CSV table of C-alpha atoms in Angstrom, one decimal:
chain,number,residue,atom,x,y,z
A,1,MET,CA,0.0,0.0,0.0
A,2,THR,CA,1.5,3.3,-1.1
A,3,PHE,CA,1.5,6.3,1.3
A,4,TRP,CA,-0.6,8.4,-1.2
A,5,ASP,CA,-2.9,7.0,-3.8
A,6,MET,CA,-3.8,9.6,-6.4
A,7,GLU,CA,-6.5,7.3,-7.9
A,8,PHE,CA,-8.2,7.1,-4.5
A,9,THR,CA,-7.9,10.9,-4.2
A,10,ALA,CA,-9.7,11.4,-7.5
A,11,GLU,CA,-12.5,9.0,-6.5
A,12,ALA,CA,-12.9,10.5,-3.0
A,13,MET,CA,-12.9,14.2,-4.1
A,14,PRO,CA,-16.5,14.4,-5.3
A,15,ASP,CA,-17.9,13.2,-2.0
A,16,LEU,CA,-15.5,15.4,-0.1
A,17,LEU,CA,-16.5,18.4,-2.1
A,18,SER,CA,-20.2,17.6,-1.5
A,19,GLY,CA,-19.4,17.6,2.3
A,20,LEU,CA,-17.5,20.9,1.9
A,21,TRP,CA,-20.6,22.4,0.2
A,22,VAL,CA,-22.8,21.3,3.1
A,23,THR,CA,-20.2,22.8,5.5
A,24,VAL,CA,-20.1,26.1,3.7
A,25,GLN,CA,-23.9,26.3,3.6
A,26,ALA,CA,-24.3,25.6,7.3
A,27,THR,CA,-21.6,28.2,8.1
A,28,VAL,CA,-23.1,30.9,5.9
A,29,MET,CA,-26.7,30.4,7.1
A,30,GLY,CA,-25.7,30.0,10.7
A,31,TYR,CA,-23.6,33.2,10.5
A,32,LEU,CA,-26.4,35.2,9.1
A,33,ILE,CA,-28.6,34.1,12.0
A,34,ALA,CA,-25.8,34.9,14.4
A,35,LEU,CA,-25.3,38.4,13.0
A,36,THR,CA,-29.0,39.3,13.0
A,37,LEU,CA,-29.9,37.7,16.3
A,38,GLY,CA,-26.7,39.0,18.0
A,39,LEU,CA,-27.5,42.6,17.0
A,40,LEU,CA,-31.1,42.2,18.3
A,41,ILE,CA,-29.8,40.8,21.6
A,42,ALA,CA,-27.3,43.7,21.9
A,43,VAL,CA,-30.0,46.3,21.5
A,44,VAL,CA,-32.5,44.5,23.8
A,45,ARG,CA,-29.9,44.2,26.5
A,46,ARG,CA,-30.0,47.9,27.0
A,47,VAL,CA,-33.6,47.4,28.4
A,48,ARG,CA,-33.0,46.8,32.1
A,49,VAL,CA,-35.4,44.0,33.1
A,50,LEU,CA,-35.5,42.2,29.8
A,51,GLY,CA,-31.8,42.8,29.3
A,52,ALA,CA,-30.9,41.0,32.5
A,53,LEU,CA,-33.0,38.0,31.4
A,54,VAL,CA,-31.5,37.9,28.0
A,55,HIS,CA,-28.0,38.2,29.5
A,56,GLY,CA,-28.7,35.1,31.7
A,57,VAL,CA,-29.8,33.1,28.7
A,58,MET,CA,-26.7,34.1,26.7
A,59,GLU,CA,-24.4,33.2,29.5
A,60,PHE,CA,-26.0,29.8,29.7
A,61,ILE,CA,-25.4,29.3,25.9
A,62,ARG,CA,-21.8,30.5,26.1
A,63,THR,CA,-20.9,28.2,29.0
A,64,THR,CA,-22.4,25.0,27.6
A,65,PRO,CA,-20.7,22.9,24.9
A,66,LEU,CA,-22.0,23.4,21.3
A,67,VAL,CA,-22.1,19.7,20.7
A,68,ALA,CA,-24.4,19.2,23.7
A,69,GLN,CA,-26.7,21.9,22.5
A,70,LEU,CA,-26.8,20.3,19.0
A,71,VAL,CA,-27.8,16.9,20.3
A,72,PHE,CA,-30.3,18.2,22.9
A,73,VAL,CA,-32.2,20.4,20.3
A,74,PHE,CA,-32.1,17.6,17.7
A,75,LEU,CA,-33.6,15.1,20.1
A,76,LEU,CA,-36.4,17.6,21.1
A,77,ALA,CA,-37.1,18.8,17.5
A,78,PRO,CA,-40.1,17.4,15.6
A,79,SER,CA,-39.3,14.6,13.2
A,80,THR,CA,-40.2,16.8,10.3
A,81,VAL,CA,-37.3,19.1,11.1
A,82,THR,CA,-34.1,18.0,9.3
A,83,ALA,CA,-30.8,17.6,11.0
A,84,MET,CA,-29.3,20.4,8.7
A,85,THR,CA,-32.0,22.8,9.9
A,86,VAL,CA,-31.3,22.0,13.5
A,87,GLY,CA,-27.6,22.4,13.0
A,88,VAL,CA,-27.9,25.8,11.3
A,89,VAL,CA,-30.2,27.2,13.9
A,90,VAL,CA,-28.2,25.9,16.8
A,91,LEU,CA,-25.0,27.2,15.3
A,92,GLY,CA,-26.6,30.6,14.7
A,93,VAL,CA,-28.0,30.9,18.2
A,94,HIS,CA,-24.8,29.7,19.8
A,95,TYR,CA,-22.7,32.2,18.0
A,96,SER,CA,-25.2,35.0,18.5
A,97,ALA,CA,-24.3,34.9,22.2
A,98,TYR,CA,-20.8,35.9,21.1
A,99,THR,CA,-21.7,38.4,18.4
A,100,ALA,CA,-24.0,40.1,20.8
A,101,GLU,CA,-21.1,40.9,23.1
A,102,VAL,CA,-19.1,42.2,20.1
A,103,TYR,CA,-22.0,44.4,19.1
A,104,ARG,CA,-22.4,45.6,22.7
A,105,SER,CA,-18.8,46.6,22.9
A,106,GLY,CA,-19.2,48.6,19.7
A,107,ILE,CA,-22.4,50.3,20.9
A,108,GLU,CA,-20.8,51.2,24.2
A,109,GLY,CA,-17.8,52.6,22.2
A,110,VAL,CA,-20.1,55.3,20.6
A,111,ALA,CA,-19.3,58.6,22.2
A,112,LYS,CA,-21.8,59.7,24.9
A,113,GLY,CA,-22.1,63.0,23.1
A,114,GLN,CA,-23.6,61.3,20.1
A,115,TRP,CA,-26.5,60.0,22.2
A,116,GLU,CA,-26.9,63.4,23.9
A,117,ALA,CA,-27.0,65.2,20.5
A,118,ALA,CA,-29.7,62.8,19.3
A,119,ARG,CA,-31.8,63.5,22.3
A,120,ALA,CA,-31.3,67.2,21.9
A,121,LEU,CA,-32.5,67.0,18.4
A,122,SER,CA,-35.5,64.9,19.5
A,123,LEU,CA,-34.6,62.2,17.1
A,124,PRO,CA,-36.8,59.1,17.3
A,125,ALA,CA,-35.1,55.9,18.6
A,126,SER,CA,-35.2,54.3,15.2
A,127,ARG,CA,-33.4,57.3,13.7
A,128,THR,CA,-30.9,57.4,16.5
A,129,TRP,CA,-30.0,53.7,16.2
A,130,GLY,CA,-30.1,53.5,12.4
A,131,ALA,CA,-28.4,56.7,11.4
A,132,ILE,CA,-26.1,57.4,14.3
A,133,VAL,CA,-25.3,54.6,16.7
A,134,LEU,CA,-25.2,51.4,14.6
A,135,PRO,CA,-23.1,52.8,11.6
A,136,GLN,CA,-20.4,53.8,14.1
A,137,ALA,CA,-20.6,50.7,16.2
A,138,ILE,CA,-20.6,48.1,13.4
A,139,ARG,CA,-17.6,49.7,11.7
A,140,LYS,CA,-15.6,49.2,15.0
A,141,VAL,CA,-16.4,45.5,15.4
A,142,ILE,CA,-16.0,44.3,11.8
A,143,PRO,CA,-12.7,42.4,12.6
A,144,ALA,CA,-14.2,40.6,15.6
A,145,LEU,CA,-17.3,39.6,13.7
A,146,GLY,CA,-15.2,38.3,10.9
A,147,ASN,CA,-13.2,36.2,13.3
A,148,TYR,CA,-16.4,34.5,14.4
A,149,LEU,CA,-17.2,33.5,10.8
A,150,ILE,CA,-14.0,31.6,10.6
A,151,ALA,CA,-14.5,30.1,14.1
A,152,MET,CA,-18.0,28.9,13.1
A,153,PHE,CA,-16.6,27.4,9.9
A,154,LYS,CA,-14.2,25.3,12.0
A,155,ASP,CA,-17.0,24.3,14.4
A,156,THR,CA,-19.2,22.9,11.7
A,157,PRO,CA,-17.6,19.4,11.9
A,158,LEU,CA,-19.6,19.1,15.2
A,159,LEU,CA,-22.7,18.6,13.1
A,160,PHE,CA,-21.6,15.0,12.7
A,161,ALA,CA,-23.1,14.4,16.1
A,162,ILE,CA,-26.6,14.8,14.7
A,163,GLY,CA,-26.0,13.1,11.4
A,164,VAL,CA,-25.3,16.0,9.0
A,165,ALA,CA,-23.1,14.8,6.1
A,166,GLU,CA,-20.6,17.7,6.3
A,167,LEU,CA,-16.9,17.5,5.3
A,168,LEU,CA,-15.5,15.6,8.2
A,169,THR,CA,-18.3,13.1,8.3
A,170,GLN,CA,-17.7,12.3,4.6
A,171,ALA,CA,-14.0,11.8,5.2
A,172,GLN,CA,-14.8,9.4,8.1
A,173,ARG,CA,-17.1,7.4,6.0
A,174,ILE,CA,-14.7,7.3,3.0
A,175,GLY,CA,-11.7,6.4,5.3
A,176,SER,CA,-13.6,3.7,7.2
A,177,VAL,CA,-14.6,2.0,3.9
A,178,SER,CA,-11.3,2.3,2.1
A,179,PHE,CA,-8.9,2.2,5.1
A,180,ARG,CA,-7.1,5.2,3.6
A,181,LEU,CA,-7.5,7.6,6.5
A,182,VAL,CA,-4.3,9.5,5.7
A,183,GLU,CA,-5.5,10.7,2.3
A,184,ALA,CA,-9.1,11.4,3.6
A,185,TYR,CA,-8.1,13.5,6.6
A,186,THR,CA,-5.3,15.3,4.7
A,187,LEU,CA,-7.7,16.3,2.0
A,188,VAL,CA,-10.1,17.6,4.7
A,189,GLY,CA,-7.3,19.8,6.0
A,190,PHE,CA,-6.5,21.2,2.6
A,191,LEU,CA,-10.2,21.8,1.8
A,192,PHE,CA,-10.7,23.7,5.1
A,193,LEU,CA,-7.6,25.8,4.3
A,194,ALA,CA,-8.9,26.5,0.8
A,195,VAL,CA,-11.9,28.2,2.3
A,196,SER,CA,-10.6,29.6,5.6
A,197,ILE,CA,-7.5,31.4,4.1
A,198,PRO,CA,-9.4,33.4,1.4
A,199,SER,CA,-12.0,34.2,4.1
A,200,ALA,CA,-9.3,35.5,6.4
A,201,ILE,CA,-7.8,37.6,3.6
A,202,LEU,CA,-11.3,39.1,2.8
A,203,ILE,CA,-11.9,39.9,6.5
A,204,ARG,CA,-8.6,41.7,6.7
A,205,ARG,CA,-9.5,43.8,3.6
A,206,LEU,CA,-12.8,44.7,5.1
A,207,GLU,CA,-11.1,45.6,8.3
A,208,ARG,CA,-8.7,48.0,6.6
A,209,ARG,CA,-11.5,49.5,4.5
A,210,TYR,CA,-14.3,49.9,7.0
A,211,ALA,CA,-13.1,49.5,10.6
A,212,ALA,CA,-12.6,52.7,12.5
A,213,VAL,CA,-9.0,53.8,12.9
């Protein structure tokens, strides 16, 4: 048996690329949920009573393992809900607990005078948030938000716990059948790098272009 079999590599690549596509889909959809829900949570947390309740829930999510959350929600979900749907939602909610903190730091970084000026001009809350606070806050936290995109991408292999056929799951299946684990897992590493490195470069470019100096 040779160390590296190019014929096996060619045969395995279609299934691995299929798993990579599932991984990318789960990451993108989960990230969109995390960005949207995280922003909503950051805004709601400024309401005293409701904010304290939301903070408690977010602390619980951050301090429990993602894989345990995936399995727990999957077991409770109706049979009509697919594993992929559960995985995307749980990924999004889990990471919203982190993006909410990122947004919160950006919001708190907006100068107090900006808030006071908005009140002096009697601007409605929607105008204050949409035109003054959020544009400044989001620019400051672009790098941190981008880092969570890469972190989520690296966490998607945990979806194997609920049966989602993502990249690592495909590699395990192929390796267990062919007994060529070296090629299977090495290809997984290269495919992850093929996505994460361009993503990191794009995030750095966005940081230089939009992040506040």
